[in-house]
JSON list of C-alpha atoms and ligand atoms in Angstrom, two decimals:
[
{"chain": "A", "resi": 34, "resn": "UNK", "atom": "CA", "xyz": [53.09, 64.26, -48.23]},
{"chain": "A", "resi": 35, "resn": "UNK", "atom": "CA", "xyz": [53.49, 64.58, -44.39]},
{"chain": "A", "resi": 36, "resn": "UNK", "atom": "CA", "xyz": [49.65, 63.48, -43.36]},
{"chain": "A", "resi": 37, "resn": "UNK", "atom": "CA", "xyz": [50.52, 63.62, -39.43]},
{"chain": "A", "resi": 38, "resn": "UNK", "atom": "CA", "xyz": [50.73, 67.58, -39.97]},
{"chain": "A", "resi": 39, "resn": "UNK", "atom": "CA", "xyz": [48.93, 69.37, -38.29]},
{"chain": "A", "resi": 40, "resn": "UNK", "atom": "CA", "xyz": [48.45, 72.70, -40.01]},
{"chain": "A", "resi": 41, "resn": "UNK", "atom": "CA", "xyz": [46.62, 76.09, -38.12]},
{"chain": "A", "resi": 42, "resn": "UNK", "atom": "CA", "xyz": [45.17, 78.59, -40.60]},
{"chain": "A", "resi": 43, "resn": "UNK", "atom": "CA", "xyz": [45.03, 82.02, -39.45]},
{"chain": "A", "resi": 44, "resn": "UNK", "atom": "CA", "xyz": [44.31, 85.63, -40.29]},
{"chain": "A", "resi": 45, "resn": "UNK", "atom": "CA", "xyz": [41.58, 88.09, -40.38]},
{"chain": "A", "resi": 46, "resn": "UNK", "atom": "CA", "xyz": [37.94, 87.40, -40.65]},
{"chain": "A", "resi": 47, "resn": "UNK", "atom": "CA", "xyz": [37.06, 87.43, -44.44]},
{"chain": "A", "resi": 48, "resn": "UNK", "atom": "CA", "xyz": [40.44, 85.79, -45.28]},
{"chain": "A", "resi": 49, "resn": "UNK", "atom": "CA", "xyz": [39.34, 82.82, -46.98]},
{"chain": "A", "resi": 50, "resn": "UNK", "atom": "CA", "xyz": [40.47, 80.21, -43.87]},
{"chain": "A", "resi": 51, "resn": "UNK", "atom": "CA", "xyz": [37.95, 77.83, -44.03]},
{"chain": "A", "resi": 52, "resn": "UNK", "atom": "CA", "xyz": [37.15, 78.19, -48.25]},
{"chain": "A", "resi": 53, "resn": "UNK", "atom": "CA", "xyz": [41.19, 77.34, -48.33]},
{"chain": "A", "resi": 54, "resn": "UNK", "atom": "CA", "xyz": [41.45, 74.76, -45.82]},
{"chain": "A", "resi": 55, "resn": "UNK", "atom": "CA", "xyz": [38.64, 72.87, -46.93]},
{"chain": "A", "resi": 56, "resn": "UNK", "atom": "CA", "xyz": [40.19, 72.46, -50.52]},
{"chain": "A", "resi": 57, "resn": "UNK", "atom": "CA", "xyz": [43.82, 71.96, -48.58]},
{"chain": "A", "resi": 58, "resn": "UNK", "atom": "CA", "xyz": [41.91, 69.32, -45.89]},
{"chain": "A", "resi": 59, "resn": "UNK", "atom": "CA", "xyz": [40.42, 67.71, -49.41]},
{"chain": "A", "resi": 60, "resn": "UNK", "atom": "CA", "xyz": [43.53, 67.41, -51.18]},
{"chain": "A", "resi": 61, "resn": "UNK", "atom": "CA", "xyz": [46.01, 66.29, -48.28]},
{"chain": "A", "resi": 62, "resn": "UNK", "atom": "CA", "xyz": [43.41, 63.76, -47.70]},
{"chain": "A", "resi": 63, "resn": "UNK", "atom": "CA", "xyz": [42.98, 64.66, -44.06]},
{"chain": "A", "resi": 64, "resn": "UNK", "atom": "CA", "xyz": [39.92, 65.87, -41.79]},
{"chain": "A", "resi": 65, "resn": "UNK", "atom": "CA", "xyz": [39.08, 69.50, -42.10]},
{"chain": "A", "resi": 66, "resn": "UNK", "atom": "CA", "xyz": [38.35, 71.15, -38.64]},
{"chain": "A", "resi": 67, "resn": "UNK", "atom": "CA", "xyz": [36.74, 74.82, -38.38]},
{"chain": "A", "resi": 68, "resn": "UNK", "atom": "CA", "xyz": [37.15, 76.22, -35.03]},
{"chain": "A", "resi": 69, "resn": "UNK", "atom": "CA", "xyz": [33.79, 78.25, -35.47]},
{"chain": "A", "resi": 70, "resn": "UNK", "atom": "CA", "xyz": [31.39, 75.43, -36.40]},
{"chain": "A", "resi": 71, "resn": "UNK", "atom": "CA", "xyz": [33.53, 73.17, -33.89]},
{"chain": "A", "resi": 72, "resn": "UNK", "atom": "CA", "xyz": [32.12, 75.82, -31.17]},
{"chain": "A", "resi": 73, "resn": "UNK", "atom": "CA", "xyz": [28.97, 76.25, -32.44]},
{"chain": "A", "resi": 74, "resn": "UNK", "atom": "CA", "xyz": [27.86, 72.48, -32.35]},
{"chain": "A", "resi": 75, "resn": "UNK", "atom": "CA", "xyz": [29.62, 72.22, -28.84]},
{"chain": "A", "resi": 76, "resn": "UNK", "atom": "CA", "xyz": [27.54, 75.31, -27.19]},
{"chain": "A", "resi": 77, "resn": "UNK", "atom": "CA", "xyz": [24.15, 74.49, -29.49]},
{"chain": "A", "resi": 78, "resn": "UNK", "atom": "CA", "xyz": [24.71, 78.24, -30.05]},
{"chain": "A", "resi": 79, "resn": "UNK", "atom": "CA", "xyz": [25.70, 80.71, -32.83]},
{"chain": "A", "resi": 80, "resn": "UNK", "atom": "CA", "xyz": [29.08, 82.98, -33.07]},
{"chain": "A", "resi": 81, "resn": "UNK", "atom": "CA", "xyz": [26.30, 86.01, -32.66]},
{"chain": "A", "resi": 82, "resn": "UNK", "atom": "CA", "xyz": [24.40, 84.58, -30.04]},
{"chain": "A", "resi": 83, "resn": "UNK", "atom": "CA", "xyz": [27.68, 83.96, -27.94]},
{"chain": "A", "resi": 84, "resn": "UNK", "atom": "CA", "xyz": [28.88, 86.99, -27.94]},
{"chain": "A", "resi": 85, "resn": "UNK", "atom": "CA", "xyz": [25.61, 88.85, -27.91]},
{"chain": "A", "resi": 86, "resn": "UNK", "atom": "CA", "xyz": [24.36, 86.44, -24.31]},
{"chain": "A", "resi": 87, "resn": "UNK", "atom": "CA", "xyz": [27.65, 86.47, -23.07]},
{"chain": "A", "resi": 88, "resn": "UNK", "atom": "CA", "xyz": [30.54, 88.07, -24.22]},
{"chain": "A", "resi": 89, "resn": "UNK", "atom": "CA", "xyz": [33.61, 88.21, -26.03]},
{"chain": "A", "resi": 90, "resn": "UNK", "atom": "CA", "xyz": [35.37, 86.95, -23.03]},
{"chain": "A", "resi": 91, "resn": "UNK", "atom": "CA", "xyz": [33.53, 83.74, -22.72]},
{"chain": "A", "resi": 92, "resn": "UNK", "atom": "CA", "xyz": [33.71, 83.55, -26.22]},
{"chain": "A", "resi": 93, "resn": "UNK", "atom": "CA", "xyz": [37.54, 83.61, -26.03]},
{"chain": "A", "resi": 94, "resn": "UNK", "atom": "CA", "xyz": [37.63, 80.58, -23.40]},
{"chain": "A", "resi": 95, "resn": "UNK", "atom": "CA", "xyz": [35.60, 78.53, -24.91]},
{"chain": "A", "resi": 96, "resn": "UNK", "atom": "CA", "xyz": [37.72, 79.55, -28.57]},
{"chain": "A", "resi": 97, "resn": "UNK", "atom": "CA", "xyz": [40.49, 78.26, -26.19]},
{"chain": "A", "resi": 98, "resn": "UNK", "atom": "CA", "xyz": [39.18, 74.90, -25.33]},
{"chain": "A", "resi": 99, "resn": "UNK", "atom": "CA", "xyz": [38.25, 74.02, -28.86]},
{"chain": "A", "resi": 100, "resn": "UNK", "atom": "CA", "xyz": [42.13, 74.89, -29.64]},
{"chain": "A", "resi": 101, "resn": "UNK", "atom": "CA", "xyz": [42.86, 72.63, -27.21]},
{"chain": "A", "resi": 102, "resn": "UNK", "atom": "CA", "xyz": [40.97, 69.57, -27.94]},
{"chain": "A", "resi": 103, "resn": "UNK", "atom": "CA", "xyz": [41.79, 69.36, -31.35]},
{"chain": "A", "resi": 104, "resn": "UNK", "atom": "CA", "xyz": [45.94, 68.23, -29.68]},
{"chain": "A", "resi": 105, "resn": "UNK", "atom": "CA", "xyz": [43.71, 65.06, -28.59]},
{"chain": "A", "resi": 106, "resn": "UNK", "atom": "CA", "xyz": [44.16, 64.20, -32.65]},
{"chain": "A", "resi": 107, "resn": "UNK", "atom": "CA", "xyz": [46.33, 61.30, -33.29]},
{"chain": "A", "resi": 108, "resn": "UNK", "atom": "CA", "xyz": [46.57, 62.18, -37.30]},
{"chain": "A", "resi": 109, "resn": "UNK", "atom": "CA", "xyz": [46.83, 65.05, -39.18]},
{"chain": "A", "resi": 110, "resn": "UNK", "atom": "CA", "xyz": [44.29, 67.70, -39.92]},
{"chain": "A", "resi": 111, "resn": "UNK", "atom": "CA", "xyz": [43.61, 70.95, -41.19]},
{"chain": "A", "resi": 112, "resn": "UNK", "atom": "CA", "xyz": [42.21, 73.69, -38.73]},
{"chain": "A", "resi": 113, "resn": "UNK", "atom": "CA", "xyz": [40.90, 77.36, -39.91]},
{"chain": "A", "resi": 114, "resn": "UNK", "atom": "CA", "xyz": [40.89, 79.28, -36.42]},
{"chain": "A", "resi": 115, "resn": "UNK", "atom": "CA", "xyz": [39.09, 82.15, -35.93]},
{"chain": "A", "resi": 116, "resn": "UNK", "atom": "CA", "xyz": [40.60, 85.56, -36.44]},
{"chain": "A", "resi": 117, "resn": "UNK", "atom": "CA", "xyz": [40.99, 86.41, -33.27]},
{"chain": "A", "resi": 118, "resn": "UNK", "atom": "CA", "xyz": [42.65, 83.02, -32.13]},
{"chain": "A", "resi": 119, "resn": "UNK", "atom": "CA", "xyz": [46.27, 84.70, -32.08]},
{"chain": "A", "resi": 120, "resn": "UNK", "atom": "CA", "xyz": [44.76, 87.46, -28.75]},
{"chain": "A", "resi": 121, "resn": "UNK", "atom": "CA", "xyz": [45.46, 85.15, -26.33]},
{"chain": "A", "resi": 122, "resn": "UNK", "atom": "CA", "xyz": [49.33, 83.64, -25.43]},
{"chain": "A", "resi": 123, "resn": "UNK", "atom": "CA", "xyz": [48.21, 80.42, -24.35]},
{"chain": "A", "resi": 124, "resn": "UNK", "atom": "CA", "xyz": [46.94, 79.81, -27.93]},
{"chain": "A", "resi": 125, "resn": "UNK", "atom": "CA", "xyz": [49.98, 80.86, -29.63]},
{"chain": "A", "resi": 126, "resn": "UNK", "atom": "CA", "xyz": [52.24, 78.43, -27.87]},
{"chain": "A", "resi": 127, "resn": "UNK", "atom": "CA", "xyz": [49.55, 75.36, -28.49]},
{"chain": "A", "resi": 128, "resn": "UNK", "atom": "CA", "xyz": [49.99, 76.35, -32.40]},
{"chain": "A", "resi": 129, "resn": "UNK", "atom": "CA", "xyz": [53.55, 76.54, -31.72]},
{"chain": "A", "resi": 130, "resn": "UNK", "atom": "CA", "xyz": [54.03, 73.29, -30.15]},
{"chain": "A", "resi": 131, "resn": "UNK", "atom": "CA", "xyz": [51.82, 71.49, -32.16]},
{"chain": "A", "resi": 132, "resn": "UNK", "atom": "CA", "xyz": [51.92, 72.00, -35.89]},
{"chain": "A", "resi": 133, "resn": "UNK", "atom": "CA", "xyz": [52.66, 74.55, -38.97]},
{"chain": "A", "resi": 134, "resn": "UNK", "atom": "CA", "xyz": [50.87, 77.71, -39.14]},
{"chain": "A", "resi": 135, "resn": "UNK", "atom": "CA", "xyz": [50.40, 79.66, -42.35]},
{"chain": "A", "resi": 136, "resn": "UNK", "atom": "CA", "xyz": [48.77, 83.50, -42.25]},
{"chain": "A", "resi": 137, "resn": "UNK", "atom": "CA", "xyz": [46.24, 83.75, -45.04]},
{"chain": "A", "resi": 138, "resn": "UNK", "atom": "CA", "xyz": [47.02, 87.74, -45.55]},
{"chain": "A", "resi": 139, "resn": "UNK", "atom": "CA", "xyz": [44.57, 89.82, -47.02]},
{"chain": "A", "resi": 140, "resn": "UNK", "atom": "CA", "xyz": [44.37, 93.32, -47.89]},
{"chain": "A", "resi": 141, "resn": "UNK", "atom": "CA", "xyz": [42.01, 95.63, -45.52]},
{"chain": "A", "resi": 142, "resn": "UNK", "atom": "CA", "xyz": [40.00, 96.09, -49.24]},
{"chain": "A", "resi": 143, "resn": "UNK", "atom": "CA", "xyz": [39.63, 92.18, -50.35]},
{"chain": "A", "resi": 144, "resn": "UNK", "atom": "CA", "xyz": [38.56, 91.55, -46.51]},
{"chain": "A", "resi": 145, "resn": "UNK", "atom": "CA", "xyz": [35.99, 94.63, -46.06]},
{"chain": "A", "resi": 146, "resn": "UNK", "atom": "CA", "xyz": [34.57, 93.85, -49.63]},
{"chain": "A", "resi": 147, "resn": "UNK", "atom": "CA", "xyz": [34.27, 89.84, -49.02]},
{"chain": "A", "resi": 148, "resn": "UNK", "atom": "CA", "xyz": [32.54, 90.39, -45.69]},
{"chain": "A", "resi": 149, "resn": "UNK", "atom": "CA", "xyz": [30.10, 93.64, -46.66]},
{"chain": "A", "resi": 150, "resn": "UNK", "atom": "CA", "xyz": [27.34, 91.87, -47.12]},
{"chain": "A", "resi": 151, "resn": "UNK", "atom": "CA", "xyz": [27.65, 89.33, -44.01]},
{"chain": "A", "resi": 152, "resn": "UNK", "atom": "CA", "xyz": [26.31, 89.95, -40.26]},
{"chain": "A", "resi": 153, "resn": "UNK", "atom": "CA", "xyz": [27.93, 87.10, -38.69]},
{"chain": "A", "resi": 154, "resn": "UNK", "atom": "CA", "xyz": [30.62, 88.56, -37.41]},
{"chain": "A", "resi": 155, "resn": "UNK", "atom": "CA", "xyz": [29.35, 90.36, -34.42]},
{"chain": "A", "resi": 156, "resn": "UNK", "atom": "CA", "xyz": [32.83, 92.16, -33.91]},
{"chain": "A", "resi": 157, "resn": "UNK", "atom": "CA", "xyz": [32.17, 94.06, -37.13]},
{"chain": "A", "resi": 158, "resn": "UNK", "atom": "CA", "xyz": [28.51, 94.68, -36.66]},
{"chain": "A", "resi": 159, "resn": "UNK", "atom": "CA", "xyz": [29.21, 98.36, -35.49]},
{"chain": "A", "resi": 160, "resn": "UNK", "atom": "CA", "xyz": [28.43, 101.54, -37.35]},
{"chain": "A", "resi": 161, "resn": "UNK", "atom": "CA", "xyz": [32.16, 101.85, -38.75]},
{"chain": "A", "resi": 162, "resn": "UNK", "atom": "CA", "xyz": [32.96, 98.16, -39.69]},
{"chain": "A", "resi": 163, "resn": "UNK", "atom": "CA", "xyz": [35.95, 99.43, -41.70]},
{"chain": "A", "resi": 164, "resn": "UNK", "atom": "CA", "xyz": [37.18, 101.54, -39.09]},
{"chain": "A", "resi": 165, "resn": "UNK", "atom": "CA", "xyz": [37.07, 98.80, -36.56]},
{"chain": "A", "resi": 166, "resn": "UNK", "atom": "CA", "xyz": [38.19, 96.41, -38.93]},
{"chain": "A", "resi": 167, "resn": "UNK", "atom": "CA", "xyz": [41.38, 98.58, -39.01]},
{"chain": "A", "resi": 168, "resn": "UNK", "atom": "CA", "xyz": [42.00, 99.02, -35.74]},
{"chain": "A", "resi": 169, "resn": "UNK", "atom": "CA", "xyz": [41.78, 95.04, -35.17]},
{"chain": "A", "resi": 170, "resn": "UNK", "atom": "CA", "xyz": [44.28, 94.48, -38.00]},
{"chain": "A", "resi": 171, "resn": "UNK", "atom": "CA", "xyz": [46.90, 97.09, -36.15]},
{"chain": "A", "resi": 172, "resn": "UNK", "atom": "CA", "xyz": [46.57, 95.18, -32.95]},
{"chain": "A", "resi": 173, "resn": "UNK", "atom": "CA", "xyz": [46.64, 91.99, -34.83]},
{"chain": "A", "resi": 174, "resn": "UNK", "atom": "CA", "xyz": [48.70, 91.69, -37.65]},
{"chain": "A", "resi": 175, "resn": "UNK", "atom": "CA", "xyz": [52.30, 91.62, -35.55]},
{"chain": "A", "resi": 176, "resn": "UNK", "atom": "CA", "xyz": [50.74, 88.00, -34.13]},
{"chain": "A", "resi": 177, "resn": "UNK", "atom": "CA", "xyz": [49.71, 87.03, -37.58]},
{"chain": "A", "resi": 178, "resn": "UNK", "atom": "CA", "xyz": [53.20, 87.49, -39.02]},
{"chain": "A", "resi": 179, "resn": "UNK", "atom": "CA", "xyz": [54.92, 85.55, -36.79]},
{"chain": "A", "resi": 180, "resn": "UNK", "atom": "CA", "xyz": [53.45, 82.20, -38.25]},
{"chain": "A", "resi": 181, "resn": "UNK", "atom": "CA", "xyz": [55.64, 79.57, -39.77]},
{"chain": "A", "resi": 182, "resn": "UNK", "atom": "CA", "xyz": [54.27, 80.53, -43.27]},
{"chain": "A", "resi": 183, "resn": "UNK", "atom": "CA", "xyz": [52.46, 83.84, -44.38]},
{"chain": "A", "resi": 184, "resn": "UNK", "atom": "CA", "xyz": [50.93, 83.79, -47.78]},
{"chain": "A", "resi": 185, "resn": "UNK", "atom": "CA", "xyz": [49.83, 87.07, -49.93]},
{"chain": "A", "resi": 186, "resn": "UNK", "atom": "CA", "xyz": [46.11, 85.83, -50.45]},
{"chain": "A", "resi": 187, "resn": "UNK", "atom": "CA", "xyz": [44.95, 89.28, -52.44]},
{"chain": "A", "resi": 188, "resn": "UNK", "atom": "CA", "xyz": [45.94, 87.67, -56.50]},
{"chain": "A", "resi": 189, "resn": "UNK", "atom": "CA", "xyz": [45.18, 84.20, -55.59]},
{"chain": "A", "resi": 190, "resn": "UNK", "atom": "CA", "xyz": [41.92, 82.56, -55.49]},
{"chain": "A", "resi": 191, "resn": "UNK", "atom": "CA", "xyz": [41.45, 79.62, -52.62]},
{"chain": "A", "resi": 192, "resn": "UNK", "atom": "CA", "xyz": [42.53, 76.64, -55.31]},
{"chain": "A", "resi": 193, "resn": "UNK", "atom": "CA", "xyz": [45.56, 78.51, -55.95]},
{"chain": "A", "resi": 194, "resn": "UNK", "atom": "CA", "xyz": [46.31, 79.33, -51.95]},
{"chain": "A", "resi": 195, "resn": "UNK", "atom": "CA", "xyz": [45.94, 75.78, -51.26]},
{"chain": "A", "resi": 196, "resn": "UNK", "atom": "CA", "xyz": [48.24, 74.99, -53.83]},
{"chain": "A", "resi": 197, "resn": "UNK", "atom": "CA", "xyz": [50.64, 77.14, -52.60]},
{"chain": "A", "resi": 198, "resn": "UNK", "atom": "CA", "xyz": [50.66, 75.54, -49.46]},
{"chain": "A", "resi": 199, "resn": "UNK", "atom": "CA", "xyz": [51.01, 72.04, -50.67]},
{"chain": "A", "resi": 200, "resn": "UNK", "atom": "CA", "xyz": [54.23, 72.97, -52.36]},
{"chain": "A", "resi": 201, "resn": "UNK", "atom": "CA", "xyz": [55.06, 75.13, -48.77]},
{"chain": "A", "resi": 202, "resn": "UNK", "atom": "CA", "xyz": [54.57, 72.22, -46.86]},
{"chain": "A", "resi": 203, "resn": "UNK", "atom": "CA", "xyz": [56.11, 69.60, -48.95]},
{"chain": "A", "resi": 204, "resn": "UNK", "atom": "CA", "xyz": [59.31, 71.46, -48.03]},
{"chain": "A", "resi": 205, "resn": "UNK", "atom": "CA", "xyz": [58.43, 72.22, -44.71]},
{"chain": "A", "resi": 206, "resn": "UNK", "atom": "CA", "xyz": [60.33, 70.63, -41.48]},
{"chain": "A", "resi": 207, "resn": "UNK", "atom": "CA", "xyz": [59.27, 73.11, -38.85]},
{"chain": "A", "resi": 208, "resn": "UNK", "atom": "CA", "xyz": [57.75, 70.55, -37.11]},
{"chain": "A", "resi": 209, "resn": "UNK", "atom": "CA", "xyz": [60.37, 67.45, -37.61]},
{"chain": "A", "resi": 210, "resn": "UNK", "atom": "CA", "xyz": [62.33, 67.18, -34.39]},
{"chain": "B", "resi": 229, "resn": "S3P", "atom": "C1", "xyz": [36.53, 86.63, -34.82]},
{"chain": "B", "resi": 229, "resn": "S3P", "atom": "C2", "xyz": [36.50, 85.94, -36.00]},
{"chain": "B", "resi": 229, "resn": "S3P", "atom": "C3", "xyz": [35.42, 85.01, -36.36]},
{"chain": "B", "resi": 229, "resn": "S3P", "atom": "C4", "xyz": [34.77, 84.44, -35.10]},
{"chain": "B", "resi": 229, "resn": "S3P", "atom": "C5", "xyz": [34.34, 85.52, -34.18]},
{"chain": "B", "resi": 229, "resn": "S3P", "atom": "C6", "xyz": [35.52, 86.41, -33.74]},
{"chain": "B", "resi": 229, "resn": "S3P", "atom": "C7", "xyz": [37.64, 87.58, -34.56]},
{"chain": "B", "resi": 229, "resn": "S3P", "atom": "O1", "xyz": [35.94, 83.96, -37.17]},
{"chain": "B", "resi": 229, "resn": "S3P", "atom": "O2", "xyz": [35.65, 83.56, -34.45]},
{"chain": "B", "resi": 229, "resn": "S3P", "atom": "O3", "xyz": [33.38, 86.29, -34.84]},
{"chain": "B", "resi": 229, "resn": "S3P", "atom": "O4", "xyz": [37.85, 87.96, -33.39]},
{"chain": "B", "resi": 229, "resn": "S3P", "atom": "O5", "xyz": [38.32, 87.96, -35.53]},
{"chain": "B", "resi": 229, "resn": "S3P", "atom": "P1", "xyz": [36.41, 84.15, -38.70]},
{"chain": "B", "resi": 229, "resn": "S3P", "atom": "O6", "xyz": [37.81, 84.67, -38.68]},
{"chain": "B", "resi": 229, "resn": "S3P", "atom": "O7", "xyz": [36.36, 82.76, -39.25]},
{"chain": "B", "resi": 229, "resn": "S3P", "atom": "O8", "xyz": [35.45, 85.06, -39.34]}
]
Protein backbone atom coordinates (compact mmCIF):
# COMPACT_ATOMS: atom_id res chain seq x y z
CA UNK A 1 0.00 0.00 0.00
CA UNK A 2 0.55 3.58 -1.37
CA UNK A 3 1.45 5.39 2.23
CA UNK A 4 2.25 8.90 0.41
CA UNK A 5 -1.69 9.04 -0.27
CA UNK A 6 -3.26 11.44 0.77
CA UNK A 7 -6.91 10.55 1.14
CA UNK A 8 -9.98 13.44 1.91
CA UNK A 9 -13.09 11.94 3.51
CA UNK A 10 -16.19 13.69 2.84
CA UNK A 11 -19.95 13.73 3.17
CA UNK A 12 -22.64 14.83 5.43
CA UNK A 13 -22.40 15.43 9.09
CA UNK A 14 -23.32 12.08 10.85
CA UNK A 15 -21.57 10.09 8.08
CA UNK A 16 -19.16 8.24 10.00
CA UNK A 17 -15.84 10.41 8.56
CA UNK A 18 -13.82 10.51 11.38
CA UNK A 19 -15.15 6.80 13.12
CA UNK A 20 -13.94 5.48 9.40
CA UNK A 21 -10.87 7.32 8.94
CA UNK A 22 -9.55 6.69 12.19
CA UNK A 23 -9.77 2.80 11.65
CA UNK A 24 -8.50 3.56 7.77
CA UNK A 25 -5.55 6.14 9.35
CA UNK A 26 -4.89 2.92 11.89
CA UNK A 27 -4.67 0.36 9.39
CA UNK A 28 -2.70 2.23 6.48
CA UNK A 29 -0.39 3.02 9.21
CA UNK A 30 -0.52 6.74 8.60
CA UNK A 31 -1.53 9.93 10.79
CA UNK A 32 -5.20 10.52 11.11
CA UNK A 33 -6.14 14.29 10.71
CA UNK A 34 -9.81 15.63 11.62
CA UNK A 35 -10.41 18.94 10.20
CA UNK A 36 -12.82 19.80 13.21
CA UNK A 37 -10.52 19.06 16.17
CA UNK A 38 -7.57 20.45 13.86
CA UNK A 39 -9.70 23.88 14.13
CA UNK A 40 -10.71 23.61 17.39
CA UNK A 41 -7.15 23.31 19.02
CA UNK A 42 -5.97 26.11 16.52
CA UNK A 43 -8.82 28.79 17.63
CA UNK A 44 -8.87 27.38 21.56
CA UNK A 45 -12.57 27.37 20.59
CA UNK A 46 -15.47 24.93 19.94
CA UNK A 47 -17.38 24.19 16.40
CA UNK A 48 -20.52 25.88 18.50
CA UNK A 49 -18.76 28.61 19.90
CA UNK A 50 -17.38 29.60 16.34
CA UNK A 51 -20.19 29.82 14.73
CA UNK A 52 -22.33 31.07 17.57
CA UNK A 53 -19.34 34.38 18.25
CA UNK A 54 -18.77 34.67 14.80
CA UNK A 55 -20.28 33.09 12.06
CA UNK A 56 -20.49 30.57 9.55
CA UNK A 57 -18.44 32.71 7.32
CA UNK A 58 -15.44 32.92 9.50
CA UNK A 59 -15.99 29.53 10.22
CA UNK A 60 -15.62 28.69 6.50
CA UNK A 61 -12.10 30.61 6.23
CA UNK A 62 -10.64 29.35 8.86
CA UNK A 63 -12.20 25.50 7.56
CA UNK A 64 -10.16 26.77 4.53
CA UNK A 65 -6.84 27.33 6.09
CA UNK A 66 -6.84 24.09 7.98
CA UNK A 67 -7.46 22.46 4.32
CA UNK A 68 -4.66 24.15 3.38
CA UNK A 69 -2.04 23.42 5.84
CA UNK A 70 -2.48 19.94 5.92
CA UNK A 71 -0.61 20.19 1.70
CA UNK A 72 2.48 21.25 4.07
CA UNK A 73 2.49 17.14 4.76
CA UNK A 74 5.39 15.42 3.28
CA UNK A 75 3.70 11.72 3.90
CA UNK A 76 0.53 10.39 3.66
CA UNK A 77 -2.46 10.85 5.86
CA UNK A 78 -5.96 10.42 6.33
CA UNK A 79 -8.23 13.62 6.65
CA UNK A 80 -12.19 13.52 7.62
CA UNK A 81 -13.30 17.17 6.49
CA UNK A 82 -16.17 18.64 7.65
CA UNK A 83 -19.43 18.36 5.80
CA UNK A 84 -19.55 21.41 4.52
CA UNK A 85 -15.84 21.43 3.18
CA UNK A 86 -17.09 20.81 -0.56
CA UNK A 87 -19.21 24.86 -0.35
CA UNK A 88 -16.37 26.54 -1.25
CA UNK A 89 -14.33 26.07 -4.95
CA UNK A 90 -11.08 26.81 -3.64
CA UNK A 91 -11.38 23.66 -1.45
CA UNK A 92 -12.45 21.43 -4.11
CA UNK A 93 -9.48 22.04 -6.33
CA UNK A 94 -6.92 21.63 -3.14
CA UNK A 95 -8.67 17.99 -2.75
CA UNK A 96 -8.35 17.71 -6.36
CA UNK A 97 -4.80 18.47 -6.71
CA UNK A 98 -3.71 16.85 -3.82
CA UNK A 99 -4.99 13.38 -3.09
CA UNK A 100 -8.05 10.73 -3.44
CA UNK A 101 -11.34 11.62 -2.17
CA UNK A 102 -13.97 9.06 -1.23
CA UNK A 103 -17.85 10.30 -0.29
CA UNK A 104 -18.95 8.38 2.78
CA UNK A 105 -22.85 8.40 1.54
CA UNK A 106 -25.44 8.05 3.92
CA UNK A 107 -29.04 7.91 3.78
CA UNK A 108 -31.02 11.21 5.12
CA UNK A 109 -32.48 8.32 7.88
CA UNK A 110 -28.94 6.67 9.10
CA UNK A 111 -27.62 10.47 9.28
CA UNK A 112 -30.78 12.15 11.17
CA UNK A 113 -30.93 9.02 13.52
CA UNK A 114 -26.93 8.95 14.27
CA UNK A 115 -26.93 12.66 15.03
CA UNK A 116 -30.54 12.99 17.10
CA UNK A 117 -29.20 12.98 20.13
CA UNK A 118 -26.04 15.38 19.47
CA UNK A 119 -25.97 19.40 19.74
CA UNK A 120 -22.70 19.93 18.25
CA UNK A 121 -23.57 20.68 15.13
CA UNK A 122 -24.81 24.18 15.34
CA UNK A 123 -26.09 24.05 11.61
CA UNK A 124 -28.70 21.52 12.73
CA UNK A 125 -29.57 23.07 16.03
CA UNK A 126 -32.82 24.65 14.51
CA UNK A 127 -36.39 23.67 15.21
CA UNK A 128 -36.61 21.39 11.93
CA UNK A 129 -33.15 19.63 11.96
CA UNK A 130 -34.51 17.15 9.40
CA UNK A 131 -35.87 19.66 7.25
CA UNK A 132 -32.69 21.59 7.17
CA UNK A 133 -30.75 18.62 7.05
CA UNK A 134 -32.56 18.07 3.68
CA UNK A 135 -32.22 21.07 2.22
CA UNK A 136 -28.25 20.96 2.90
CA UNK A 137 -28.06 17.51 1.28
CA UNK A 138 -29.93 19.01 -2.08
CA UNK A 139 -27.43 21.79 -2.25
CA UNK A 140 -24.73 19.42 -1.37
CA UNK A 141 -24.82 16.14 -2.61
CA UNK A 142 -23.94 17.14 -6.56
CA UNK A 143 -20.28 18.25 -4.85
CA UNK A 144 -20.18 15.09 -2.87
CA UNK A 145 -20.59 12.87 -5.93
CA UNK A 146 -18.04 14.17 -7.83
CA UNK A 147 -15.25 12.57 -5.54
CA UNK A 148 -12.80 10.07 -6.87
CA UNK A 149 -14.62 7.30 -4.85
CA UNK A 150 -18.26 7.34 -3.35
CA UNK A 151 -19.10 4.53 -1.05
CA UNK A 152 -22.85 3.38 0.02
CA UNK A 153 -22.14 3.67 3.90
CA UNK A 154 -26.04 2.73 4.97
CA UNK A 155 -25.24 -1.67 5.26
CA UNK A 156 -21.76 -1.23 6.29
CA UNK A 157 -20.47 -0.55 9.64
CA UNK A 158 -17.04 1.76 9.85
CA UNK A 159 -14.62 -1.62 9.93
CA UNK A 160 -16.27 -2.70 6.89
CA UNK A 161 -16.12 1.03 5.08
CA UNK A 162 -12.57 1.13 5.81
CA UNK A 163 -12.12 -2.05 4.35
CA UNK A 164 -13.70 -1.15 1.43
CA UNK A 165 -11.47 1.52 0.89
CA UNK A 166 -8.29 -0.35 1.39
CA UNK A 167 -9.23 -2.65 -1.42
CA UNK A 168 -10.48 0.91 -3.44
CA UNK A 169 -7.29 2.33 -2.98
CA UNK A 170 -5.04 -0.54 -3.54
CA UNK A 171 -6.32 -0.19 -7.12
CA UNK A 172 -6.43 3.32 -7.20
CA UNK A 173 -4.01 5.57 -9.56
CA UNK A 174 -5.96 8.80 -9.57
CA UNK A 175 -3.25 10.39 -8.15
CA UNK A 176 -0.08 8.65 -10.05
CA UNK A 177 1.07 11.12 -12.67
C1 LIG B 1 -20.54 21.19 9.14
C2 LIG B 1 -20.13 19.95 9.56
C3 LIG B 1 -19.42 19.74 10.83
C4 LIG B 1 -18.65 21.00 11.23
C5 LIG B 1 -19.55 22.18 11.25
C6 LIG B 1 -20.20 22.44 9.87
C7 LIG B 1 -21.30 21.31 7.87
O1 LIG B 1 -18.51 18.64 10.69
O2 LIG B 1 -17.56 21.22 10.36
O3 LIG B 1 -20.54 21.95 12.21
O4 LIG B 1 -21.40 22.42 7.32
O5 LIG B 1 -21.80 20.27 7.39
P1 LIG B 1 -18.98 17.10 10.58
O6 LIG B 1 -19.34 16.84 9.16
O7 LIG B 1 -17.75 16.34 10.97
O8 LIG B 1 -20.10 16.92 11.52
Amino acid sequence: MDKSKRIFLVGFMGAGKSTVGRILADKLGVPFLDLDDIIEKKTNRTIENIFSEEGEEYFRRIESEALMMTGQRESGFVVSTGGGIILKEENREFIKQNGVSIYLKADINKIMERISADTARPLLNVDDPRAKAEQLMKERSNFYERSDYIINTDLLTPGEIAAEIMSLLSEDNTSDP
